Amino acid sequence: MPRLSWTVRVGIVAMIVAAGVAIWVANSLLTERFVETTRQRAELRQSLYAGAILSELQRNSVVPLLLSRDPTLIQALNARDFSASSQRLISYVDEIGAASIRLMDMDGRTVAATDREELGKNYGETPFFTEAVDTTDTVFTIFPDRTGAYEASFSRVVQDGARQLGVLQVQVNLSQFESRWRGTTAAVAVTDASGIVILSTEPRWRGQPLEDAIEATSVPSALERALATTGAFGPGIEEGYLAGSALIQMETRVPFRGWRLVSFTSYESVRERVNGVLALIIMGFALLLALGFYLLNRRSQLRSLLFQRESVELRRLNDRLSSEIAERKRVQEELKETEQSLAQSSKLAALGEMSAAVSHELNQPLAAMKTYLAGARLLLQRRRSDEALSSFQRIDDLIDRMGAITRQLKSYARKGDAAFEAVDVRHALSAALTLMEPQLRQETVRLSQIIPDTPVMVMVDRLRLEQVIINLVRNALDAMQGAEEKELDILLTAGEEVSLSVRDTGHGLKDPEKLFEPFYTTKKPGEGVGLGLAISSGIINDMGGRLTARNAIRGGAVFEVRLPAIDIALDAAE
């Protein structure tokens, strides 16, 4: 019976795999086929649109030349009798298909027009009139009207021999193309040589560069999604098809004054057609899969007793797993305590190394105090109490200095409670350098600091941050052992992140990628166990930052601590 059950299961799995393969293959083939069809239609439509615009312009361009030689119009201009001129121009409009025709005298006044409302209007200052008067050729002009639509026209001067009589203007009906294009699903625009939109199915685009018009326009629904993937005719097109929002952006040059015709054609219809076929395939496999599950359900009743036995084993396994989880949590807590102990041990080891230098630092004020006391005793014997008080003041200053050194050592040796607070990194750096000052003097290290004048605030545990800084300075001193020039550069910068860099002039890093691994060290046996940088890196990570190391360009090594600024740290905490 189990063998038969596994046979059914394998069959269902095979059916699911076959369904997935069939859907994938069908989707790829159908999408490729329908996409190519849509693309070919878009290319054909693009060519037809460009050809129609060029044909309309060419047909209207010869009209001014023909009408400027019309004897009837020339005679009317000579005789100043225009009673029949408008009717004659109307007859030409019906034959040519132009938007309108105007006849103006040399003063720019309209004397005949297919639109009788234009009669009497003066166009003497317009570009189509002034440019036509200045030349004997046909002049093409295009400019926006009061509504924002562009008027295109061909104009030519009417002459009787060498004498200029007037100007004839033929307006091209370009708005007819916009009306035709709005009946399609594509967004179409025509730009001039400077890239300005002069014709478009989107009236708000007119008069703007195409790129600016697309960015500034809130396009609804399909066009909005299409513009988001404009130009997606490339390797990533398949994702656009699956989302139903891919788009063809096609550009065709109109051989007239550098015009370009740009169209945006959506692929949504492709996805709809492909999805219809895929739905039928999925439905068929779903029916077969339902049959398979029905058979499995029938046979599962025969296995109920076996499942009950297995449930007992599962409960035992669950109890065992719960105890293992509890043990794991206990081990993790012990590991955390061990890490804290290692960190404290590292601090105490650092105190041990600094003890000799600190002892030397304390011996100097002690010796000075002894000298001042001896001098004060003599001054008091000689009844010069004012000078003796000056010696006592110097002794008091030396005591304050010694107290500051011991307080820093005591604070550094104390275990931190991992309480985060707002800390000025400048103060933490100053405290750390105060502890390291005796060693810096002993090693004759030239210290250079670049620190902002304003507070550099971070949300950290101050004692642990000072521990990291001291560890980095100690490592820098160790690395510069035997170096001719010992320079320690500290750079503190603030921005979205606070960066603290420590650069030395040692021999550099051999394996920077292994530097933060526990027990990895380049020191001699007995000088270190390789836990300092690993612990420091863990401390910085707990504070939400990171510790990195690299070789400096001019030699030596650079250790950089990056922490989030206090405003960013507070946002993260919230």
Short mmCIF file of N, CA, C and O in Angstrom, two decimals, residues 157-243:
data_model
loop_
_atom_site.label_atom_id
_atom_site.label_comp_id
_atom_site.label_asym_id
_atom_site.label_seq_id
_atom_site.Cartn_x
_atom_site.Cartn_y
_atom_site.Cartn_z
N VAL A 157 5.45 86.18 -51.02
CA VAL A 157 5.09 87.49 -51.51
C VAL A 157 4.50 87.39 -52.92
O VAL A 157 4.92 86.57 -53.73
N VAL A 158 3.46 88.19 -53.19
CA VAL A 158 2.82 88.24 -54.52
C VAL A 158 3.42 89.44 -55.27
O VAL A 158 3.40 90.57 -54.76
N GLN A 159 3.96 89.19 -56.46
CA GLN A 159 4.64 90.22 -57.23
C GLN A 159 4.01 90.37 -58.61
O GLN A 159 3.49 89.42 -59.19
N ASP A 160 4.07 91.61 -59.08
CA ASP A 160 3.70 91.92 -60.47
C ASP A 160 4.95 92.46 -61.11
O ASP A 160 5.27 93.65 -61.01
N GLY A 161 5.69 91.56 -61.74
CA GLY A 161 7.01 91.92 -62.21
C GLY A 161 7.94 92.01 -61.02
O GLY A 161 8.10 91.06 -60.27
N ALA A 162 8.59 93.17 -60.84
CA ALA A 162 9.48 93.36 -59.70
C ALA A 162 8.78 94.07 -58.56
O ALA A 162 9.36 94.26 -57.50
N ARG A 163 7.52 94.46 -58.74
CA ARG A 163 6.80 95.22 -57.73
C ARG A 163 6.05 94.27 -56.81
O ARG A 163 5.31 93.40 -57.27
N GLN A 164 6.25 94.43 -55.49
CA GLN A 164 5.57 93.61 -54.50
C GLN A 164 4.17 94.17 -54.24
O GLN A 164 4.01 95.37 -53.98
N LEU A 165 3.16 93.28 -54.33
CA LEU A 165 1.78 93.70 -54.17
C LEU A 165 1.20 93.28 -52.81
O LEU A 165 0.32 93.95 -52.28
N GLY A 166 1.62 92.14 -52.28
CA GLY A 166 1.06 91.65 -51.03
C GLY A 166 1.69 90.32 -50.65
O GLY A 166 2.66 89.86 -51.26
N VAL A 167 1.13 89.67 -49.65
CA VAL A 167 1.63 88.39 -49.14
C VAL A 167 0.48 87.42 -49.06
O VAL A 167 -0.61 87.76 -48.57
N LEU A 168 0.74 86.19 -49.52
CA LEU A 168 -0.26 85.11 -49.48
C LEU A 168 0.19 84.08 -48.45
O LEU A 168 1.32 83.61 -48.49
N GLN A 169 -0.70 83.74 -47.53
CA GLN A 169 -0.38 82.77 -46.48
C GLN A 169 -1.33 81.59 -46.57
O GLN A 169 -2.54 81.76 -46.66
N VAL A 170 -0.75 80.35 -46.51
CA VAL A 170 -1.52 79.11 -46.51
C VAL A 170 -1.25 78.41 -45.18
O VAL A 170 -0.11 78.01 -44.91
N GLN A 171 -2.26 78.24 -44.34
CA GLN A 171 -2.12 77.56 -43.05
C GLN A 171 -2.28 76.05 -43.24
O GLN A 171 -3.21 75.61 -43.92
N VAL A 172 -1.35 75.30 -42.62
CA VAL A 172 -1.37 73.84 -42.72
C VAL A 172 -2.22 73.29 -41.58
O VAL A 172 -2.06 73.69 -40.42
N ASN A 173 -3.10 72.38 -41.91
CA ASN A 173 -4.00 71.79 -40.91
C ASN A 173 -3.28 70.63 -40.21
O ASN A 173 -3.48 69.46 -40.53
N LEU A 174 -2.41 70.98 -39.21
CA LEU A 174 -1.70 69.94 -38.46
C LEU A 174 -2.54 69.38 -37.33
O LEU A 174 -2.27 68.27 -36.83
N SER A 175 -3.54 70.11 -36.88
CA SER A 175 -4.37 69.62 -35.76
C SER A 175 -5.14 68.36 -36.12
O SER A 175 -5.55 67.60 -35.23
N GLN A 176 -5.34 68.12 -37.43
CA GLN A 176 -6.05 66.90 -37.84
C GLN A 176 -5.30 65.64 -37.41
O GLN A 176 -5.91 64.61 -37.10
N PHE A 177 -3.96 65.73 -37.37
CA PHE A 177 -3.18 64.55 -36.97
C PHE A 177 -3.37 64.25 -35.49
O PHE A 177 -3.48 63.09 -35.09
N GLU A 178 -3.40 65.29 -34.66
CA GLU A 178 -3.64 65.06 -33.24
C GLU A 178 -4.99 64.40 -33.01
O GLU A 178 -5.12 63.49 -32.18
N SER A 179 -6.00 64.82 -33.74
CA SER A 179 -7.33 64.22 -33.58
C SER A 179 -7.31 62.75 -33.98
O SER A 179 -7.94 61.91 -33.33
N ARG A 180 -6.61 62.41 -35.05
CA ARG A 180 -6.53 61.01 -35.49
C ARG A 180 -5.75 60.17 -34.47
O ARG A 180 -6.14 59.05 -34.15
N TRP A 181 -4.65 60.72 -33.97
CA TRP A 181 -3.81 59.93 -33.06
C TRP A 181 -4.50 59.65 -31.73
O TRP A 181 -4.23 58.63 -31.09
N ARG A 182 -5.39 60.55 -31.30
CA ARG A 182 -6.07 60.33 -30.02
C ARG A 182 -7.00 59.13 -30.08
O ARG A 182 -7.42 58.61 -29.04
N GLY A 183 -7.33 58.65 -31.24
CA GLY A 183 -8.18 57.49 -31.36
C GLY A 183 -7.43 56.18 -31.21
O GLY A 183 -8.03 55.10 -31.26
N THR A 184 -6.11 56.23 -30.99
CA THR A 184 -5.30 55.03 -30.82
C THR A 184 -4.85 54.91 -29.36
O THR A 184 -5.04 55.83 -28.56
N THR A 185 -4.24 53.79 -29.03
CA THR A 185 -3.75 53.57 -27.65
C THR A 185 -2.34 54.12 -27.44
O THR A 185 -1.83 54.06 -26.32
N ALA A 186 -1.70 54.62 -28.49
CA ALA A 186 -0.33 55.11 -28.38
C ALA A 186 -0.33 56.59 -28.04
O ALA A 186 -1.24 57.34 -28.42
N ALA A 187 0.70 57.02 -27.30
CA ALA A 187 0.95 58.44 -27.06
C ALA A 187 1.96 58.91 -28.10
O ALA A 187 3.03 58.32 -28.24
N VAL A 188 1.63 59.97 -28.85
CA VAL A 188 2.45 60.41 -29.97
C VAL A 188 2.80 61.88 -29.76
O VAL A 188 1.98 62.67 -29.27
N ALA A 189 4.04 62.24 -30.13
CA ALA A 189 4.48 63.64 -30.05
C ALA A 189 5.41 63.91 -31.22
O ALA A 189 6.17 63.03 -31.65
N VAL A 190 5.36 65.14 -31.74
CA VAL A 190 6.25 65.60 -32.81
C VAL A 190 7.05 66.77 -32.25
O VAL A 190 6.47 67.71 -31.67
N THR A 191 8.38 66.72 -32.38
CA THR A 191 9.25 67.79 -31.89
C THR A 191 9.97 68.43 -33.06
O THR A 191 10.21 67.80 -34.08
N ASP A 192 10.32 69.72 -32.88
CA ASP A 192 11.08 70.41 -33.92
C ASP A 192 12.57 70.13 -33.73
O ASP A 192 12.96 69.29 -32.91
N ALA A 193 13.40 70.84 -34.48
CA ALA A 193 14.84 70.57 -34.45
C ALA A 193 15.45 70.86 -33.08
O ALA A 193 16.46 70.27 -32.71
N SER A 194 14.84 71.76 -32.31
CA SER A 194 15.36 72.08 -30.98
C SER A 194 14.80 71.18 -29.90
O SER A 194 15.11 71.36 -28.72
N GLY A 195 13.94 70.21 -30.24
CA GLY A 195 13.40 69.28 -29.27
C GLY A 195 12.13 69.74 -28.60
O GLY A 195 11.66 69.10 -27.65
N ILE A 196 11.53 70.84 -29.04
CA ILE A 196 10.29 71.35 -28.45
C ILE A 196 9.10 70.63 -29.07
O ILE A 196 9.02 70.45 -30.29
N VAL A 197 8.14 70.21 -28.23
CA VAL A 197 6.95 69.50 -28.71
C VAL A 197 6.03 70.50 -29.40
O VAL A 197 5.63 71.51 -28.82
N ILE A 198 5.66 70.20 -30.67
CA ILE A 198 4.76 71.07 -31.43
C ILE A 198 3.43 70.38 -31.71
O ILE A 198 2.42 71.04 -31.93
N LEU A 199 3.42 69.05 -31.72
CA LEU A 199 2.19 68.29 -31.88
C LEU A 199 2.22 67.15 -30.87
O LEU A 199 3.26 66.54 -30.65
N SER A 200 1.07 66.86 -30.25
CA SER A 200 1.04 65.78 -29.27
C SER A 200 -0.39 65.39 -28.96
O SER A 200 -1.31 66.23 -29.01
N THR A 201 -0.57 64.10 -28.63
CA THR A 201 -1.86 63.66 -28.14
C THR A 201 -2.11 64.15 -26.71
O THR A 201 -3.23 64.07 -26.22
N GLU A 202 -1.05 64.62 -26.05
CA GLU A 202 -1.17 65.22 -24.73
C GLU A 202 -0.99 66.73 -24.89
O GLU A 202 0.13 67.22 -25.06
N PRO A 203 -2.07 67.53 -24.88
CA PRO A 203 -1.95 68.97 -25.14
C PRO A 203 -1.00 69.68 -24.18
O PRO A 203 -0.37 70.67 -24.55
N ARG A 204 -0.85 69.17 -22.95
CA ARG A 204 0.02 69.85 -21.98
C ARG A 204 1.49 69.73 -22.34
O ARG A 204 2.32 70.42 -21.75
N TRP A 205 1.84 68.85 -23.25
CA TRP A 205 3.24 68.70 -23.64
C TRP A 205 3.70 69.78 -24.60
O TRP A 205 4.88 70.00 -24.75
N ARG A 206 2.76 70.44 -25.29
CA ARG A 206 3.15 71.40 -26.33
C ARG A 206 3.98 72.53 -25.72
O ARG A 206 3.69 73.03 -24.64
N GLY A 207 5.00 72.93 -26.48
CA GLY A 207 5.83 74.05 -26.07
C GLY A 207 6.91 73.71 -25.08
O GLY A 207 7.63 74.60 -24.64
N GLN A 208 7.08 72.44 -24.73
CA GLN A 208 8.11 72.03 -23.77
C GLN A 208 9.05 71.01 -24.41
O GLN A 208 8.65 70.30 -25.33
N PRO A 209 10.29 70.92 -23.92
CA PRO A 209 11.13 69.78 -24.33
C PRO A 209 10.46 68.48 -23.92
O PRO A 209 9.83 68.39 -22.87
N LEU A 210 10.57 67.45 -24.76
CA LEU A 210 9.84 66.21 -24.53
C LEU A 210 10.20 65.60 -23.18
O LEU A 210 9.34 65.14 -22.44
N GLU A 211 11.50 65.61 -22.83
CA GLU A 211 11.90 65.00 -21.57
C GLU A 211 11.30 65.75 -20.38
O GLU A 211 10.81 65.13 -19.43
N ASP A 212 11.30 67.09 -20.43
CA ASP A 212 10.72 67.87 -19.34
C ASP A 212 9.22 67.66 -19.25
O ASP A 212 8.64 67.59 -18.16
N ALA A 213 8.56 67.55 -20.41
CA ALA A 213 7.11 67.37 -20.41
C ALA A 213 6.73 66.04 -19.77
O ALA A 213 5.76 65.95 -19.02
N ILE A 214 7.50 64.99 -20.05
CA ILE A 214 7.20 63.68 -19.48
C ILE A 214 7.41 63.69 -17.97
O ILE A 214 6.61 63.15 -17.21
N GLU A 215 8.48 64.34 -17.50
CA GLU A 215 8.76 64.37 -16.07
C GLU A 215 7.74 65.21 -15.31
O GLU A 215 7.39 64.88 -14.18
N ALA A 216 7.26 66.31 -15.92
CA ALA A 216 6.39 67.24 -15.21
C ALA A 216 4.92 66.87 -15.29
O ALA A 216 4.11 67.41 -14.55
N THR A 217 4.56 65.95 -16.16
CA THR A 217 3.15 65.64 -16.37
C THR A 217 2.75 64.45 -15.53
O THR A 217 3.42 63.42 -15.51
N SER A 218 1.63 64.58 -14.81
CA SER A 218 1.05 63.44 -14.08
C SER A 218 0.13 62.71 -15.03
O SER A 218 -1.01 63.09 -15.25
N VAL A 219 0.66 61.62 -15.60
CA VAL A 219 -0.09 60.90 -16.63
C VAL A 219 -0.92 59.81 -15.99
O VAL A 219 -0.42 59.05 -15.16
N PRO A 220 -2.16 59.67 -16.32
CA PRO A 220 -3.03 58.69 -15.66
C PRO A 220 -2.83 57.27 -16.13
O PRO A 220 -2.34 57.03 -17.22
N SER A 221 -3.19 56.36 -15.31
CA SER A 221 -3.36 54.93 -15.56
C SER A 221 -2.30 54.34 -16.48
O SER A 221 -1.14 54.35 -16.16
N ALA A 222 -2.72 53.88 -17.64
CA ALA A 222 -1.85 53.09 -18.51
C ALA A 222 -0.64 53.88 -18.95
O ALA A 222 0.48 53.37 -18.97
N LEU A 223 -0.83 55.14 -19.31
CA LEU A 223 0.29 55.93 -19.79
C LEU A 223 1.30 56.18 -18.67
O LEU A 223 2.51 56.19 -18.88
N GLU A 224 0.81 56.37 -17.45
CA GLU A 224 1.71 56.55 -16.32
C GLU A 224 2.58 55.33 -16.12
O GLU A 224 3.78 55.43 -15.90
N ARG A 225 1.96 54.15 -16.18
CA ARG A 225 2.76 52.93 -16.03
C ARG A 225 3.69 52.74 -17.21
O ARG A 225 4.81 52.26 -17.06
N ALA A 226 3.24 53.14 -18.39
CA ALA A 226 4.05 52.96 -19.58
C ALA A 226 5.28 53.85 -19.53
O ALA A 226 6.39 53.43 -19.82
N LEU A 227 5.10 55.10 -19.10
CA LEU A 227 6.23 56.01 -19.06
C LEU A 227 7.29 55.56 -18.06
O LEU A 227 8.45 55.87 -18.19
N ALA A 228 6.87 54.82 -17.04
CA ALA A 228 7.82 54.32 -16.04
C ALA A 228 8.79 53.32 -16.63
O ALA A 228 9.87 53.11 -16.12
N THR A 229 8.44 52.67 -17.73
CA THR A 229 9.32 51.68 -18.36
C THR A 229 9.64 52.07 -19.79
O THR A 229 9.89 51.22 -20.64
N THR A 230 9.62 53.36 -20.08
CA THR A 230 9.89 53.83 -21.44
C THR A 230 11.26 53.36 -21.92
O THR A 230 12.23 53.43 -21.19
N GLY A 231 11.32 52.92 -23.14
CA GLY A 231 12.58 52.47 -23.71
C GLY A 231 12.96 51.09 -23.28
O GLY A 231 14.12 50.70 -23.39
N ALA A 232 12.04 50.31 -22.78
CA ALA A 232 12.35 48.97 -22.26
C ALA A 232 12.45 47.95 -23.38
O ALA A 232 11.98 46.84 -23.26
N PHE A 233 13.05 48.33 -24.51
CA PHE A 233 13.22 47.42 -25.63
C PHE A 233 14.58 46.75 -25.49
O PHE A 233 15.48 46.96 -26.28
N GLY A 234 14.80 46.00 -24.44
CA GLY A 234 16.12 45.45 -24.20
C GLY A 234 16.06 44.17 -23.42
O GLY A 234 15.03 43.51 -23.33
N PRO A 235 17.20 43.79 -22.76
CA PRO A 235 17.27 42.49 -22.08
C PRO A 235 16.27 42.35 -20.95
O PRO A 235 15.82 41.25 -20.66
N GLY A 236 15.89 43.45 -20.27
CA GLY A 236 14.97 43.34 -19.14
C GLY A 236 13.52 43.41 -19.52
O GLY A 236 12.67 43.63 -18.67
N ILE A 237 13.16 43.21 -20.79
CA ILE A 237 11.79 43.42 -21.22
C ILE A 237 10.84 42.37 -20.66
O ILE A 237 9.67 42.62 -20.47
N GLU A 238 11.35 41.17 -20.37
CA GLU A 238 10.45 40.11 -19.92
C GLU A 238 9.77 40.50 -18.60
O GLU A 238 8.61 40.21 -18.41
N GLU A 239 10.48 41.16 -17.69
CA GLU A 239 9.86 41.57 -16.44
C GLU A 239 8.74 42.56 -16.70
O GLU A 239 7.70 42.54 -16.07
N GLY A 240 8.94 43.46 -17.69
CA GLY A 240 7.90 44.41 -18.02
C GLY A 240 6.68 43.73 -18.57
O GLY A 240 5.54 44.13 -18.30
N TYR A 241 6.85 42.67 -19.37
CA TYR A 241 5.70 41.95 -19.92
C TYR A 241 4.89 41.31 -18.79
O TYR A 241 3.67 41.39 -18.77
N LEU A 242 5.59 40.68 -17.85
CA LEU A 242 4.86 39.99 -16.78
C LEU A 242 4.06 40.98 -15.95
O LEU A 242 3.02 40.66 -15.43
N ALA A 243 4.57 42.22 -15.80
CA ALA A 243 3.85 43.22 -15.04
C ALA A 243 2.77 43.90 -15.87
O ALA A 243 1.95 44.63 -15.35
#
